[in-house]
Amino acid sequence: LSIDDKLEDILPRIIENFYSRVPVFDSDGESFAGILFTKDLNKLKNLPSEKFSLKSVLRPFLSIPQTKKIKELLQEFKKRKRHIAAVLDEYGSICGLVTLEDILEELVGEIDSEMRLEENPLVKIDDNSFRLLATYPVDEFNTHFQTQISEEEYDTVGGFVFGLFGRIPRSGEAIAHENLKFRVEKMKGARILNLHLTVISKITNNDQKKVVEKT
C-alpha cells in the first residue's frame, strides 16, 4: 500500500489477501512509512473520503540489517512486541520483509497457521448446516452447493463473505445472501478463519436481500 491510497482502494486489496498487517510505503515508493493493522481501519470507516488519512493509523515499522541473526531477531520481536520487520541491505535499501512466522518456521520447522488448519475444509453438521474454512475455494463451493458465486471476483468463500460485509466483521456476526446464511465463527485480526453456513431450502424475494446480524 501507499501512504496516499484512499480507503476505497485499500479495502479490495485487504479483502483479496486477508492480511492482518500490511506495510505502507511513502509517496516515493522506496521507503516504508509504517505498518497498518487492518483492524485499525474501523476507526476511519465512517470518515468522509476527503478527511481519510492512512498516516493517522500507521504504527512504527521495525527495520533490521540482513546480517542479523535469526535468534537475535526473535528476541527483538519479543522485546518490542512486533510480528514483522523490513530487511535492509548494506546500502540501507529495503530488500524484503521477515515475519515472526518466518522465524519460527526456520527454527522449529514449518508451523501450521490458522489458515492451514489440519481439518476437513468443509464439515457437515446436519442437512442444512456446515462448518467450513474461510479458505475453501469458491469453485468447489459452487459445485457442492449449486451456487453461482463469481469465481472471477473471489477465490475463497472467506473473501466472498468479506465482500458481503464490506468491512471487517466480528466473530459471531452473520450475513445472508440468497438462501445462504454465513456466520463468522473465528477471526484473526482482520482475517476470517472459520465460518458456519446455514442453507435455507426455500426463500422469498425479500429473503434474498443481504441482512447483517449481531450476537
PDB file of C-alpha atoms in Angstrom:
ATOM      1  CA  LEU A   1       0.000   0.000   0.000  1.00  0.00           C
ATOM      2  CA  SER A   2       0.962   3.643  -0.457  1.00  0.00           C
ATOM      3  CA  ILE A   3       0.559   6.362   2.144  1.00  0.00           C
ATOM      4  CA  ASP A   4      -1.528   8.222  -0.464  1.00  0.00           C
ATOM      5  CA  ASP A   5      -4.036   5.393  -1.046  1.00  0.00           C
ATOM      6  CA  LYS A   6      -7.726   6.047  -0.432  1.00  0.00           C
ATOM      7  CA  LEU A   7      -9.960   3.800   1.670  1.00  0.00           C
ATOM      8  CA  GLU A   8     -11.911   2.637  -1.378  1.00  0.00           C
ATOM      9  CA  ASP A   9      -8.629   1.464  -2.940  1.00  0.00           C
ATOM     10  CA  ILE A  10      -7.337  -0.216   0.218  1.00  0.00           C
ATOM     11  CA  LEU A  11     -10.329  -2.380   1.167  1.00  0.00           C
ATOM     12  CA  PRO A  12     -10.435  -4.523  -2.015  1.00  0.00           C
ATOM     13  CA  ARG A  13      -6.766  -5.463  -1.549  1.00  0.00           C
ATOM     14  CA  ILE A  14      -7.332  -6.436   2.072  1.00  0.00           C
ATOM     15  CA  ILE A  15     -10.416  -8.462   1.162  1.00  0.00           C
ATOM     16  CA  GLU A  16      -8.476 -10.287  -1.549  1.00  0.00           C
ATOM     17  CA  ASN A  17      -5.415 -11.117   0.557  1.00  0.00           C
ATOM     18  CA  PHE A  18      -6.726 -11.442   4.139  1.00  0.00           C
ATOM     19  CA  TYR A  19      -3.661  -9.769   5.623  1.00  0.00           C
ATOM     20  CA  SER A  20      -3.930  -8.542   9.219  1.00  0.00           C
ATOM     21  CA  ARG A  21      -0.788  -6.376   8.942  1.00  0.00           C
ATOM     22  CA  VAL A  22       0.249  -4.516   5.797  1.00  0.00           C
ATOM     23  CA  PRO A  23       3.426  -2.476   5.167  1.00  0.00           C
ATOM     24  CA  VAL A  24       2.772   1.003   3.805  1.00  0.00           C
ATOM     25  CA  PHE A  25       5.221   2.864   1.553  1.00  0.00           C
ATOM     26  CA  ASP A  26       5.919   6.584   1.443  1.00  0.00           C
ATOM     27  CA  SER A  27       4.850   8.543  -1.622  1.00  0.00           C
ATOM     28  CA  ASP A  28       8.193   7.844  -3.313  1.00  0.00           C
ATOM     29  CA  GLY A  29       7.511   4.102  -3.151  1.00  0.00           C
ATOM     30  CA  GLU A  30      11.034   3.385  -1.900  1.00  0.00           C
ATOM     31  CA  SER A  31      10.799   3.724   1.881  1.00  0.00           C
ATOM     32  CA  PHE A  32       8.320   2.489   4.470  1.00  0.00           C
ATOM     33  CA  ALA A  33       6.000   4.933   6.221  1.00  0.00           C
ATOM     34  CA  GLY A  34       4.822   2.386   8.773  1.00  0.00           C
ATOM     35  CA  ILE A  35       2.685  -0.688   9.196  1.00  0.00           C
ATOM     36  CA  LEU A  36      -1.099  -0.851   9.017  1.00  0.00           C
ATOM     37  CA  PHE A  37      -3.028  -3.145  11.346  1.00  0.00           C
ATOM     38  CA  THR A  38      -6.080  -3.659   9.146  1.00  0.00           C
ATOM     39  CA  LYS A  39      -8.407  -3.763  12.157  1.00  0.00           C
ATOM     40  CA  ASP A  40      -7.471  -0.087  12.724  1.00  0.00           C
ATOM     41  CA  LEU A  41      -9.336   0.842   9.540  1.00  0.00           C
ATOM     42  CA  ASN A  42     -12.556   0.521  11.539  1.00  0.00           C
ATOM     43  CA  LYS A  43     -11.587   3.803  13.220  1.00  0.00           C
ATOM     44  CA  LEU A  44     -11.708   5.577   9.858  1.00  0.00           C
ATOM     45  CA  LYS A  45     -14.521   3.801   8.024  1.00  0.00           C
ATOM     46  CA  ASN A  46     -17.138   6.493   8.742  1.00  0.00           C
ATOM     47  CA  LEU A  47     -14.949   9.462   7.830  1.00  0.00           C
ATOM     48  CA  PRO A  48     -15.664  11.407   4.617  1.00  0.00           C
ATOM     49  CA  SER A  49     -13.174  10.450   1.909  1.00  0.00           C
ATOM     50  CA  GLU A  50     -11.608  13.923   1.935  1.00  0.00           C
ATOM     51  CA  LYS A  51     -10.730  13.514   5.635  1.00  0.00           C
ATOM     52  CA  PHE A  52      -9.341   9.989   5.338  1.00  0.00           C
ATOM     53  CA  SER A  53      -5.649   9.769   6.215  1.00  0.00           C
ATOM     54  CA  LEU A  54      -3.874   6.438   6.275  1.00  0.00           C
ATOM     55  CA  LYS A  55      -0.988   8.060   8.118  1.00  0.00           C
ATOM     56  CA  SER A  56      -3.151   8.641  11.199  1.00  0.00           C
ATOM     57  CA  VAL A  57      -3.411   4.899  11.979  1.00  0.00           C
ATOM     58  CA  LEU A  58       0.051   3.699  10.952  1.00  0.00           C
ATOM     59  CA  ARG A  59       2.269   2.074  13.548  1.00  0.00           C
ATOM     60  CA  PRO A  60       6.079   2.299  13.688  1.00  0.00           C
ATOM     61  CA  PHE A  61       7.955  -0.123  11.472  1.00  0.00           C
ATOM     62  CA  LEU A  62      10.915  -2.167  12.670  1.00  0.00           C
ATOM     63  CA  SER A  63      13.938  -2.169  10.335  1.00  0.00           C
ATOM     64  CA  ILE A  64      16.786  -4.682  10.624  1.00  0.00           C
ATOM     65  CA  PRO A  65      20.018  -5.389   8.691  1.00  0.00           C
ATOM     66  CA  GLN A  66      20.020  -8.521   6.552  1.00  0.00           C
ATOM     67  CA  THR A  67      23.041  -9.763   8.529  1.00  0.00           C
ATOM     68  CA  LYS A  68      21.062 -10.005  11.778  1.00  0.00           C
ATOM     69  CA  LYS A  69      20.973 -13.496  13.297  1.00  0.00           C
ATOM     70  CA  ILE A  70      17.588 -15.224  13.466  1.00  0.00           C
ATOM     71  CA  LYS A  71      17.718 -15.907  17.196  1.00  0.00           C
ATOM     72  CA  GLU A  72      18.634 -12.273  17.867  1.00  0.00           C
ATOM     73  CA  LEU A  73      15.720 -11.121  15.733  1.00  0.00           C
ATOM     74  CA  LEU A  74      13.329 -13.419  17.586  1.00  0.00           C
ATOM     75  CA  GLN A  75      14.386 -11.822  20.872  1.00  0.00           C
ATOM     76  CA  GLU A  76      13.915  -8.357  19.387  1.00  0.00           C
ATOM     77  CA  PHE A  77      10.439  -9.266  18.144  1.00  0.00           C
ATOM     78  CA  LYS A  78       9.517 -10.447  21.635  1.00  0.00           C
ATOM     79  CA  LYS A  79      11.007  -7.385  23.319  1.00  0.00           C
ATOM     80  CA  ARG A  80       9.317  -4.894  21.008  1.00  0.00           C
ATOM     81  CA  LYS A  81       6.128  -6.960  20.573  1.00  0.00           C
ATOM     82  CA  ARG A  82       6.419  -6.921  16.790  1.00  0.00           C
ATOM     83  CA  HIS A  83       5.499  -9.542  14.200  1.00  0.00           C
ATOM     84  CA  ILE A  84       7.038  -8.118  11.033  1.00  0.00           C
ATOM     85  CA  ALA A  85      10.165  -6.172  10.048  1.00  0.00           C
ATOM     86  CA  ALA A  86      11.739  -4.616   6.972  1.00  0.00           C
ATOM     87  CA  VAL A  87      15.105  -6.086   5.978  1.00  0.00           C
ATOM     88  CA  LEU A  88      17.772  -3.607   4.812  1.00  0.00           C
ATOM     89  CA  ASP A  89      20.751  -4.416   2.607  1.00  0.00           C
ATOM     90  CA  GLU A  90      24.256  -2.971   3.006  1.00  0.00           C
ATOM     91  CA  TYR A  91      23.185   0.231   1.223  1.00  0.00           C
ATOM     92  CA  GLY A  92      20.209   0.813   3.503  1.00  0.00           C
ATOM     93  CA  SER A  93      17.689  -0.141   0.833  1.00  0.00           C
ATOM     94  CA  ILE A  94      14.759  -2.412   1.626  1.00  0.00           C
ATOM     95  CA  CYS A  95      15.375  -5.886   0.225  1.00  0.00           C
ATOM     96  CA  GLY A  96      12.476  -7.751   1.808  1.00  0.00           C
ATOM     97  CA  LEU A  97      10.232  -8.451   4.767  1.00  0.00           C
ATOM     98  CA  VAL A  98      10.508 -11.010   7.551  1.00  0.00           C
ATOM     99  CA  THR A  99       7.700 -12.128   9.863  1.00  0.00           C
ATOM    100  CA  LEU A 100       7.580 -13.891  13.197  1.00  0.00           C
ATOM    101  CA  GLU A 101       6.187 -16.976  11.480  1.00  0.00           C
ATOM    102  CA  ASP A 102       9.145 -16.986   9.061  1.00  0.00           C
ATOM    103  CA  ILE A 103      11.495 -17.135  12.038  1.00  0.00           C
ATOM    104  CA  LEU A 104       9.598 -19.894  13.826  1.00  0.00           C
ATOM    105  CA  GLU A 105       9.423 -21.974  10.654  1.00  0.00           C
ATOM    106  CA  GLU A 106      13.172 -21.656  10.269  1.00  0.00           C
ATOM    107  CA  LEU A 107      13.877 -22.563  13.889  1.00  0.00           C
ATOM    108  CA  VAL A 108      11.417 -25.368  14.560  1.00  0.00           C
ATOM    109  CA  GLY A 109      10.112 -26.355  11.150  1.00  0.00           C
ATOM    110  CA  GLU A 110       7.066 -25.128   9.336  1.00  0.00           C
ATOM    111  CA  ILE A 111       4.207 -24.417  11.703  1.00  0.00           C
ATOM    112  CA  ASP A 112       0.534 -24.565  10.952  1.00  0.00           C
ATOM    113  CA  SER A 113      -1.070 -21.169  10.886  1.00  0.00           C
ATOM    114  CA  GLU A 114      -4.788 -20.820  11.405  1.00  0.00           C
ATOM    115  CA  MET A 115      -5.150 -20.505   7.639  1.00  0.00           C
ATOM    116  CA  ARG A 116      -3.806 -24.077   7.289  1.00  0.00           C
ATOM    117  CA  LEU A 117      -5.766 -25.976   9.900  1.00  0.00           C
ATOM    118  CA  GLU A 118      -5.382 -29.728   9.844  1.00  0.00           C
ATOM    119  CA  GLU A 119      -9.052 -30.483   9.410  1.00  0.00           C
ATOM    120  CA  ASN A 120     -11.545 -31.041   6.644  1.00  0.00           C
ATOM    121  CA  PRO A 121     -12.239 -27.747   4.868  1.00  0.00           C
ATOM    122  CA  LEU A 122     -15.980 -28.493   4.840  1.00  0.00           C
ATOM    123  CA  VAL A 123     -17.754 -30.410   7.614  1.00  0.00           C
ATOM    124  CA  LYS A 124     -21.452 -31.299   7.520  1.00  0.00           C
ATOM    125  CA  ILE A 125     -23.230 -30.755  10.848  1.00  0.00           C
ATOM    126  CA  ASP A 126     -26.742 -31.683   9.693  1.00  0.00           C
ATOM    127  CA  ASP A 127     -28.779 -31.500   6.494  1.00  0.00           C
ATOM    128  CA  ASN A 128     -28.723 -27.693   6.422  1.00  0.00           C
ATOM    129  CA  SER A 129     -25.694 -26.711   8.497  1.00  0.00           C
ATOM    130  CA  PHE A 130     -21.992 -26.816   7.711  1.00  0.00           C
ATOM    131  CA  ARG A 131     -18.709 -25.612   9.151  1.00  0.00           C
ATOM    132  CA  LEU A 132     -16.000 -24.525   6.716  1.00  0.00           C
ATOM    133  CA  LEU A 133     -12.647 -22.845   6.494  1.00  0.00           C
ATOM    134  CA  ALA A 134     -12.642 -19.352   5.031  1.00  0.00           C
ATOM    135  CA  THR A 135     -10.025 -20.592   2.562  1.00  0.00           C
ATOM    136  CA  TYR A 136     -12.498 -23.050   0.998  1.00  0.00           C
ATOM    137  CA  PRO A 137     -12.313 -22.410  -2.784  1.00  0.00           C
ATOM    138  CA  VAL A 138     -15.301 -20.700  -4.387  1.00  0.00           C
ATOM    139  CA  ASP A 139     -15.299 -23.068  -7.376  1.00  0.00           C
ATOM    140  CA  GLU A 140     -15.625 -26.104  -5.090  1.00  0.00           C
ATOM    141  CA  PHE A 141     -18.298 -24.325  -3.050  1.00  0.00           C
ATOM    142  CA  ASN A 142     -20.299 -23.576  -6.209  1.00  0.00           C
ATOM    143  CA  THR A 143     -20.081 -27.212  -7.270  1.00  0.00           C
ATOM    144  CA  HIS A 144     -21.083 -28.557  -3.862  1.00  0.00           C
ATOM    145  CA  PHE A 145     -23.973 -26.168  -3.180  1.00  0.00           C
ATOM    146  CA  GLN A 146     -25.056 -25.444  -6.768  1.00  0.00           C
ATOM    147  CA  THR A 147     -24.435 -21.719  -6.312  1.00  0.00           C
ATOM    148  CA  GLN A 148     -23.197 -19.090  -8.746  1.00  0.00           C
ATOM    149  CA  ILE A 149     -20.735 -17.011  -6.747  1.00  0.00           C
ATOM    150  CA  SER A 150     -18.365 -15.198  -9.114  1.00  0.00           C
ATOM    151  CA  GLU A 151     -15.181 -17.241  -9.485  1.00  0.00           C
ATOM    152  CA  GLU A 152     -13.509 -14.337 -11.284  1.00  0.00           C
ATOM    153  CA  GLU A 153     -14.108 -11.908  -8.437  1.00  0.00           C
ATOM    154  CA  TYR A 154     -13.476 -14.263  -5.492  1.00  0.00           C
ATOM    155  CA  ASP A 155     -11.064 -17.134  -4.922  1.00  0.00           C
ATOM    156  CA  THR A 156     -12.270 -18.169  -1.468  1.00  0.00           C
ATOM    157  CA  VAL A 157     -15.548 -18.250   0.434  1.00  0.00           C
ATOM    158  CA  GLY A 158     -13.971 -16.062   3.102  1.00  0.00           C
ATOM    159  CA  GLY A 159     -13.216 -13.409   0.506  1.00  0.00           C
ATOM    160  CA  PHE A 160     -16.808 -13.579  -0.725  1.00  0.00           C
ATOM    161  CA  VAL A 161     -18.203 -13.191   2.805  1.00  0.00           C
ATOM    162  CA  PHE A 162     -15.782 -10.314   3.488  1.00  0.00           C
ATOM    163  CA  GLY A 163     -17.120  -8.674   0.342  1.00  0.00           C
ATOM    164  CA  LEU A 164     -20.718  -9.104   1.522  1.00  0.00           C
ATOM    165  CA  PHE A 165     -19.947  -7.279   4.757  1.00  0.00           C
ATOM    166  CA  GLY A 166     -17.946  -4.564   3.007  1.00  0.00           C
ATOM    167  CA  ARG A 167     -15.950  -4.114   6.209  1.00  0.00           C
ATOM    168  CA  ILE A 168     -14.027  -6.142   8.772  1.00  0.00           C
ATOM    169  CA  PRO A 169     -16.604  -8.339  10.551  1.00  0.00           C
ATOM    170  CA  ARG A 170     -16.508  -9.542  14.140  1.00  0.00           C
ATOM    171  CA  SER A 171     -16.769 -13.089  15.453  1.00  0.00           C
ATOM    172  CA  GLY A 172     -20.429 -14.006  15.845  1.00  0.00           C
ATOM    173  CA  GLU A 173     -21.709 -11.669  13.136  1.00  0.00           C
ATOM    174  CA  ALA A 174     -23.776 -13.175  10.361  1.00  0.00           C
ATOM    175  CA  ILE A 175     -24.848 -12.130   6.901  1.00  0.00           C
ATOM    176  CA  ALA A 176     -27.274 -13.686   4.418  1.00  0.00           C
ATOM    177  CA  HIS A 177     -27.036 -13.975   0.656  1.00  0.00           C
ATOM    178  CA  GLU A 178     -29.899 -15.581  -1.237  1.00  0.00           C
ATOM    179  CA  ASN A 179     -30.565 -18.873   0.603  1.00  0.00           C
ATOM    180  CA  LEU A 180     -27.186 -18.932   2.361  1.00  0.00           C
ATOM    181  CA  LYS A 181     -26.532 -17.597   5.845  1.00  0.00           C
ATOM    182  CA  PHE A 182     -22.871 -17.226   6.833  1.00  0.00           C
ATOM    183  CA  ARG A 183     -21.855 -16.705  10.459  1.00  0.00           C
ATOM    184  CA  VAL A 184     -18.279 -15.751  11.310  1.00  0.00           C
ATOM    185  CA  GLU A 185     -17.041 -18.303  13.847  1.00  0.00           C
ATOM    186  CA  LYS A 186     -13.448 -17.199  14.225  1.00  0.00           C
ATOM    187  CA  MET A 187     -11.315 -14.209  13.273  1.00  0.00           C
ATOM    188  CA  LYS A 188      -7.600 -13.492  13.449  1.00  0.00           C
ATOM    189  CA  GLY A 189      -7.001  -9.773  13.186  1.00  0.00           C
ATOM    190  CA  ALA A 190      -8.818  -8.705  10.034  1.00  0.00           C
ATOM    191  CA  ARG A 191      -8.848 -12.227   8.620  1.00  0.00           C
ATOM    192  CA  ILE A 192     -11.821 -14.594   8.680  1.00  0.00           C
ATOM    193  CA  LEU A 193     -10.697 -18.092   9.667  1.00  0.00           C
ATOM    194  CA  ASN A 194     -13.816 -20.229  10.135  1.00  0.00           C
ATOM    195  CA  LEU A 195     -17.423 -19.897   9.012  1.00  0.00           C
ATOM    196  CA  HIS A 196     -20.719 -21.541   9.910  1.00  0.00           C
ATOM    197  CA  LEU A 197     -23.090 -21.970   6.972  1.00  0.00           C
ATOM    198  CA  THR A 198     -26.846 -22.496   7.101  1.00  0.00           C
ATOM    199  CA  VAL A 199     -28.581 -23.397   3.840  1.00  0.00           C
ATOM    200  CA  ILE A 200     -32.216 -22.284   3.759  1.00  0.00           C
ATOM    201  CA  SER A 201     -34.154 -24.603   1.461  1.00  0.00           C
ATOM    202  CA  LYS A 202     -36.840 -22.192   0.297  1.00  0.00           C
ATOM    203  CA  ILE A 203     -36.604 -18.429   0.053  1.00  0.00           C
ATOM    204  CA  THR A 204     -38.736 -15.478  -0.934  1.00  0.00           C
ATOM    205  CA  ASN A 205     -37.678 -12.369  -2.820  1.00  0.00           C
ATOM    206  CA  ASN A 206     -37.440 -10.449   0.451  1.00  0.00           C
ATOM    207  CA  ASP A 207     -35.118 -13.084   1.900  1.00  0.00           C
ATOM    208  CA  GLN A 208     -32.659 -12.540  -0.936  1.00  0.00           C
ATOM    209  CA  LYS A 209     -31.633  -9.169   0.471  1.00  0.00           C
ATOM    210  CA  LYS A 210     -28.453  -9.106   2.495  1.00  0.00           C
ATOM    211  CA  VAL A 211     -29.018  -8.924   6.246  1.00  0.00           C
ATOM    212  CA  VAL A 212     -26.356  -8.298   8.865  1.00  0.00           C
ATOM    213  CA  GLU A 213     -26.911  -9.633  12.366  1.00  0.00           C
ATOM    214  CA  LYS A 214     -25.043  -9.228  15.627  1.00  0.00           C
ATOM    215  CA  THR A 215     -24.966 -11.692  18.511  1.00  0.00           C
TER     216      THR A 215
END
